[in-house]
Amino acid sequence: MGRRRAAMAALLAFVLLTAAAIVVSGSRPGLQQGAAPVVLQVAGHLAALVGGVLLLGAARTAGVVVLGAVAVLVTVELVTWATGTGGGANIGAGLVRLVALVAVAVVTVRLAPTVLAPRRRP
């Protein structure tokens, strides 16, 4: 149960850091983004990576889904950055990013009842 709790905490950190990156990015004009949204998003991806690795030992399928989603998210970010198209300029990349985020959200929601359930004392 300890790995699942730690994985859940890491996935929740991913959600919070991703939301913070979106808010910070949306609050600044396009040419004045700065490094803050990127730093927040990288920290979020690292948290999701940790959560996925922890889930490999506790819930293998969920761990593979999270790690696959992180790989997709990182690839989309790198392609977007390399092409210089910006976050909102490519609707296909946005859709792929959304699907990966939903995959992580589904794993997090399905993991929550097992982690948050009260423990039975023998």
PDB file of C-alpha atoms in Angstrom:
ATOM      1  CA  MET A   1       0.000   0.000   0.000  1.00  0.00           C
ATOM      2  CA  GLY A   2       2.933   2.343   0.593  1.00  0.00           C
ATOM      3  CA  ARG A   3       3.922   2.383  -3.090  1.00  0.00           C
ATOM      4  CA  ARG A   4       0.366   3.170  -4.122  1.00  0.00           C
ATOM      5  CA  ARG A   5       0.170   6.081  -1.686  1.00  0.00           C
ATOM      6  CA  ALA A   6       3.481   7.475  -2.916  1.00  0.00           C
ATOM      7  CA  ALA A   7       2.392   7.007  -6.537  1.00  0.00           C
ATOM      8  CA  MET A   8      -0.889   8.783  -5.815  1.00  0.00           C
ATOM      9  CA  ALA A   9       0.981  11.693  -4.219  1.00  0.00           C
ATOM     10  CA  ALA A  10       3.280  11.914  -7.248  1.00  0.00           C
ATOM     11  CA  LEU A  11       0.338  11.855  -9.665  1.00  0.00           C
ATOM     12  CA  LEU A  12      -1.445  14.562  -7.688  1.00  0.00           C
ATOM     13  CA  ALA A  13       1.751  16.631  -7.781  1.00  0.00           C
ATOM     14  CA  PHE A  14       1.749  16.163 -11.566  1.00  0.00           C
ATOM     15  CA  VAL A  15      -1.836  17.430 -11.764  1.00  0.00           C
ATOM     16  CA  LEU A  16      -1.104  20.474  -9.592  1.00  0.00           C
ATOM     17  CA  LEU A  17       2.123  21.358 -11.397  1.00  0.00           C
ATOM     18  CA  THR A  18       0.478  20.983 -14.812  1.00  0.00           C
ATOM     19  CA  ALA A  19      -2.405  23.214 -13.724  1.00  0.00           C
ATOM     20  CA  ALA A  20       0.056  25.787 -12.371  1.00  0.00           C
ATOM     21  CA  ALA A  21       2.019  25.734 -15.637  1.00  0.00           C
ATOM     22  CA  ILE A  22      -1.182  26.329 -17.610  1.00  0.00           C
ATOM     23  CA  VAL A  23      -2.238  29.205 -15.353  1.00  0.00           C
ATOM     24  CA  VAL A  24       1.185  30.868 -15.425  1.00  0.00           C
ATOM     25  CA  SER A  25       1.436  30.432 -19.188  1.00  0.00           C
ATOM     26  CA  GLY A  26      -2.048  31.837 -19.750  1.00  0.00           C
ATOM     27  CA  SER A  27      -1.429  34.869 -17.569  1.00  0.00           C
ATOM     28  CA  ARG A  28       1.467  36.146 -19.680  1.00  0.00           C
ATOM     29  CA  PRO A  29       1.622  37.382 -23.275  1.00  0.00           C
ATOM     30  CA  GLY A  30       3.040  34.897 -25.800  1.00  0.00           C
ATOM     31  CA  LEU A  31       6.442  36.519 -26.193  1.00  0.00           C
ATOM     32  CA  GLN A  32       6.902  37.095 -22.450  1.00  0.00           C
ATOM     33  CA  GLN A  33       6.340  33.553 -21.161  1.00  0.00           C
ATOM     34  CA  GLY A  34       9.701  33.238 -19.472  1.00  0.00           C
ATOM     35  CA  ALA A  35      10.954  29.986 -17.985  1.00  0.00           C
ATOM     36  CA  ALA A  36       8.360  29.529 -15.235  1.00  0.00           C
ATOM     37  CA  PRO A  37       5.786  27.518 -17.260  1.00  0.00           C
ATOM     38  CA  VAL A  38       8.507  25.248 -18.650  1.00  0.00           C
ATOM     39  CA  VAL A  39      10.050  24.676 -15.220  1.00  0.00           C
ATOM     40  CA  LEU A  40       6.647  23.852 -13.723  1.00  0.00           C
ATOM     41  CA  GLN A  41       5.810  21.479 -16.570  1.00  0.00           C
ATOM     42  CA  VAL A  42       9.164  19.685 -16.369  1.00  0.00           C
ATOM     43  CA  ALA A  43       8.682  19.259 -12.617  1.00  0.00           C
ATOM     44  CA  GLY A  44       5.203  17.880 -13.330  1.00  0.00           C
ATOM     45  CA  HIS A  45       6.531  15.406 -15.882  1.00  0.00           C
ATOM     46  CA  LEU A  46       9.177  14.252 -13.403  1.00  0.00           C
ATOM     47  CA  ALA A  47       6.494  13.749 -10.732  1.00  0.00           C
ATOM     48  CA  ALA A  48       4.405  11.680 -13.163  1.00  0.00           C
ATOM     49  CA  LEU A  49       7.488   9.668 -14.089  1.00  0.00           C
ATOM     50  CA  VAL A  50       8.113   8.890 -10.417  1.00  0.00           C
ATOM     51  CA  GLY A  51       4.445   7.949  -9.999  1.00  0.00           C
ATOM     52  CA  GLY A  52       4.581   5.634 -13.003  1.00  0.00           C
ATOM     53  CA  VAL A  53       7.726   3.907 -11.790  1.00  0.00           C
ATOM     54  CA  LEU A  54       6.202   3.419  -8.337  1.00  0.00           C
ATOM     55  CA  LEU A  55       3.074   1.966  -9.895  1.00  0.00           C
ATOM     56  CA  LEU A  56       5.108  -0.601 -11.816  1.00  0.00           C
ATOM     57  CA  GLY A  57       5.698  -2.366  -8.514  1.00  0.00           C
ATOM     58  CA  ALA A  58       2.146  -2.002  -7.209  1.00  0.00           C
ATOM     59  CA  ALA A  59      -0.178  -1.931 -10.241  1.00  0.00           C
ATOM     60  CA  ARG A  60       1.780  -2.828 -13.362  1.00  0.00           C
ATOM     61  CA  THR A  61      -0.834  -1.908 -15.984  1.00  0.00           C
ATOM     62  CA  ALA A  62      -1.474   1.486 -14.415  1.00  0.00           C
ATOM     63  CA  GLY A  63       2.273   2.129 -14.261  1.00  0.00           C
ATOM     64  CA  VAL A  64       2.699   1.298 -17.941  1.00  0.00           C
ATOM     65  CA  VAL A  65      -0.191   3.611 -18.856  1.00  0.00           C
ATOM     66  CA  VAL A  66       1.295   6.493 -16.847  1.00  0.00           C
ATOM     67  CA  LEU A  67       4.795   5.967 -18.248  1.00  0.00           C
ATOM     68  CA  GLY A  68       3.406   5.782 -21.787  1.00  0.00           C
ATOM     69  CA  ALA A  69       1.425   8.974 -21.260  1.00  0.00           C
ATOM     70  CA  VAL A  70       4.515  10.744 -19.885  1.00  0.00           C
ATOM     71  CA  ALA A  71       6.527   9.599 -22.906  1.00  0.00           C
ATOM     72  CA  VAL A  72       3.842  10.996 -25.218  1.00  0.00           C
ATOM     73  CA  LEU A  73       3.660  14.290 -23.297  1.00  0.00           C
ATOM     74  CA  VAL A  74       7.417  14.764 -23.336  1.00  0.00           C
ATOM     75  CA  THR A  75       7.583  13.930 -27.049  1.00  0.00           C
ATOM     76  CA  VAL A  76       4.825  16.427 -27.857  1.00  0.00           C
ATOM     77  CA  GLU A  77       6.561  19.112 -25.768  1.00  0.00           C
ATOM     78  CA  LEU A  78       9.899  18.481 -27.497  1.00  0.00           C
ATOM     79  CA  VAL A  79       8.369  18.510 -30.986  1.00  0.00           C
ATOM     80  CA  THR A  80       6.420  21.676 -30.196  1.00  0.00           C
ATOM     81  CA  TRP A  81       9.542  23.343 -28.826  1.00  0.00           C
ATOM     82  CA  ALA A  82      11.768  22.174 -31.708  1.00  0.00           C
ATOM     83  CA  THR A  83       9.357  23.363 -34.395  1.00  0.00           C
ATOM     84  CA  GLY A  84       8.689  26.649 -32.626  1.00  0.00           C
ATOM     85  CA  THR A  85       4.952  26.335 -33.202  1.00  0.00           C
ATOM     86  CA  GLY A  86       4.002  27.255 -29.647  1.00  0.00           C
ATOM     87  CA  GLY A  87       1.553  25.497 -27.379  1.00  0.00           C
ATOM     88  CA  GLY A  88      -1.696  26.452 -29.070  1.00  0.00           C
ATOM     89  CA  ALA A  89      -0.656  26.643 -32.702  1.00  0.00           C
ATOM     90  CA  ASN A  90      -0.977  22.920 -33.459  1.00  0.00           C
ATOM     91  CA  ILE A  91      -4.418  21.461 -32.765  1.00  0.00           C
ATOM     92  CA  GLY A  92      -3.191  17.905 -33.403  1.00  0.00           C
ATOM     93  CA  ALA A  93      -0.508  18.235 -30.739  1.00  0.00           C
ATOM     94  CA  GLY A  94      -3.107  19.695 -28.391  1.00  0.00           C
ATOM     95  CA  LEU A  95      -5.384  16.708 -28.948  1.00  0.00           C
ATOM     96  CA  VAL A  96      -2.556  14.233 -28.339  1.00  0.00           C
ATOM     97  CA  ARG A  97      -1.609  16.137 -25.175  1.00  0.00           C
ATOM     98  CA  LEU A  98      -5.235  16.056 -24.006  1.00  0.00           C
ATOM     99  CA  VAL A  99      -5.519  12.285 -24.565  1.00  0.00           C
ATOM    100  CA  ALA A 100      -2.321  11.684 -22.568  1.00  0.00           C
ATOM    101  CA  LEU A 101      -3.526  13.939 -19.738  1.00  0.00           C
ATOM    102  CA  VAL A 102      -6.867  12.118 -19.644  1.00  0.00           C
ATOM    103  CA  ALA A 103      -5.028   8.770 -19.448  1.00  0.00           C
ATOM    104  CA  VAL A 104      -3.116   9.954 -16.373  1.00  0.00           C
ATOM    105  CA  ALA A 105      -6.328  11.361 -14.883  1.00  0.00           C
ATOM    106  CA  VAL A 106      -8.138   8.029 -15.349  1.00  0.00           C
ATOM    107  CA  VAL A 107      -5.317   6.132 -13.639  1.00  0.00           C
ATOM    108  CA  THR A 108      -5.336   8.634 -10.778  1.00  0.00           C
ATOM    109  CA  VAL A 109      -9.108   8.392 -10.311  1.00  0.00           C
ATOM    110  CA  ARG A 110      -9.052   4.582 -10.444  1.00  0.00           C
ATOM    111  CA  LEU A 111      -6.188   4.472  -7.945  1.00  0.00           C
ATOM    112  CA  ALA A 112      -7.840   6.850  -5.473  1.00  0.00           C
ATOM    113  CA  PRO A 113     -10.361   4.442  -3.862  1.00  0.00           C
ATOM    114  CA  THR A 114      -7.682   1.871  -3.062  1.00  0.00           C
ATOM    115  CA  VAL A 115      -5.407   4.482  -1.553  1.00  0.00           C
ATOM    116  CA  LEU A 116      -8.023   6.520   0.292  1.00  0.00           C
ATOM    117  CA  ALA A 117     -10.025   3.578   1.669  1.00  0.00           C
ATOM    118  CA  PRO A 118      -9.847   3.241   5.453  1.00  0.00           C
ATOM    119  CA  ARG A 119      -7.508   0.545   6.653  1.00  0.00           C
ATOM    120  CA  ARG A 120      -8.973  -2.406   8.461  1.00  0.00           C
ATOM    121  CA  ARG A 121      -7.412  -3.363  11.728  1.00  0.00           C
ATOM    122  CA  PRO A 122      -7.328  -7.114  12.469  1.00  0.00           C
TER     123      PRO A 122
END
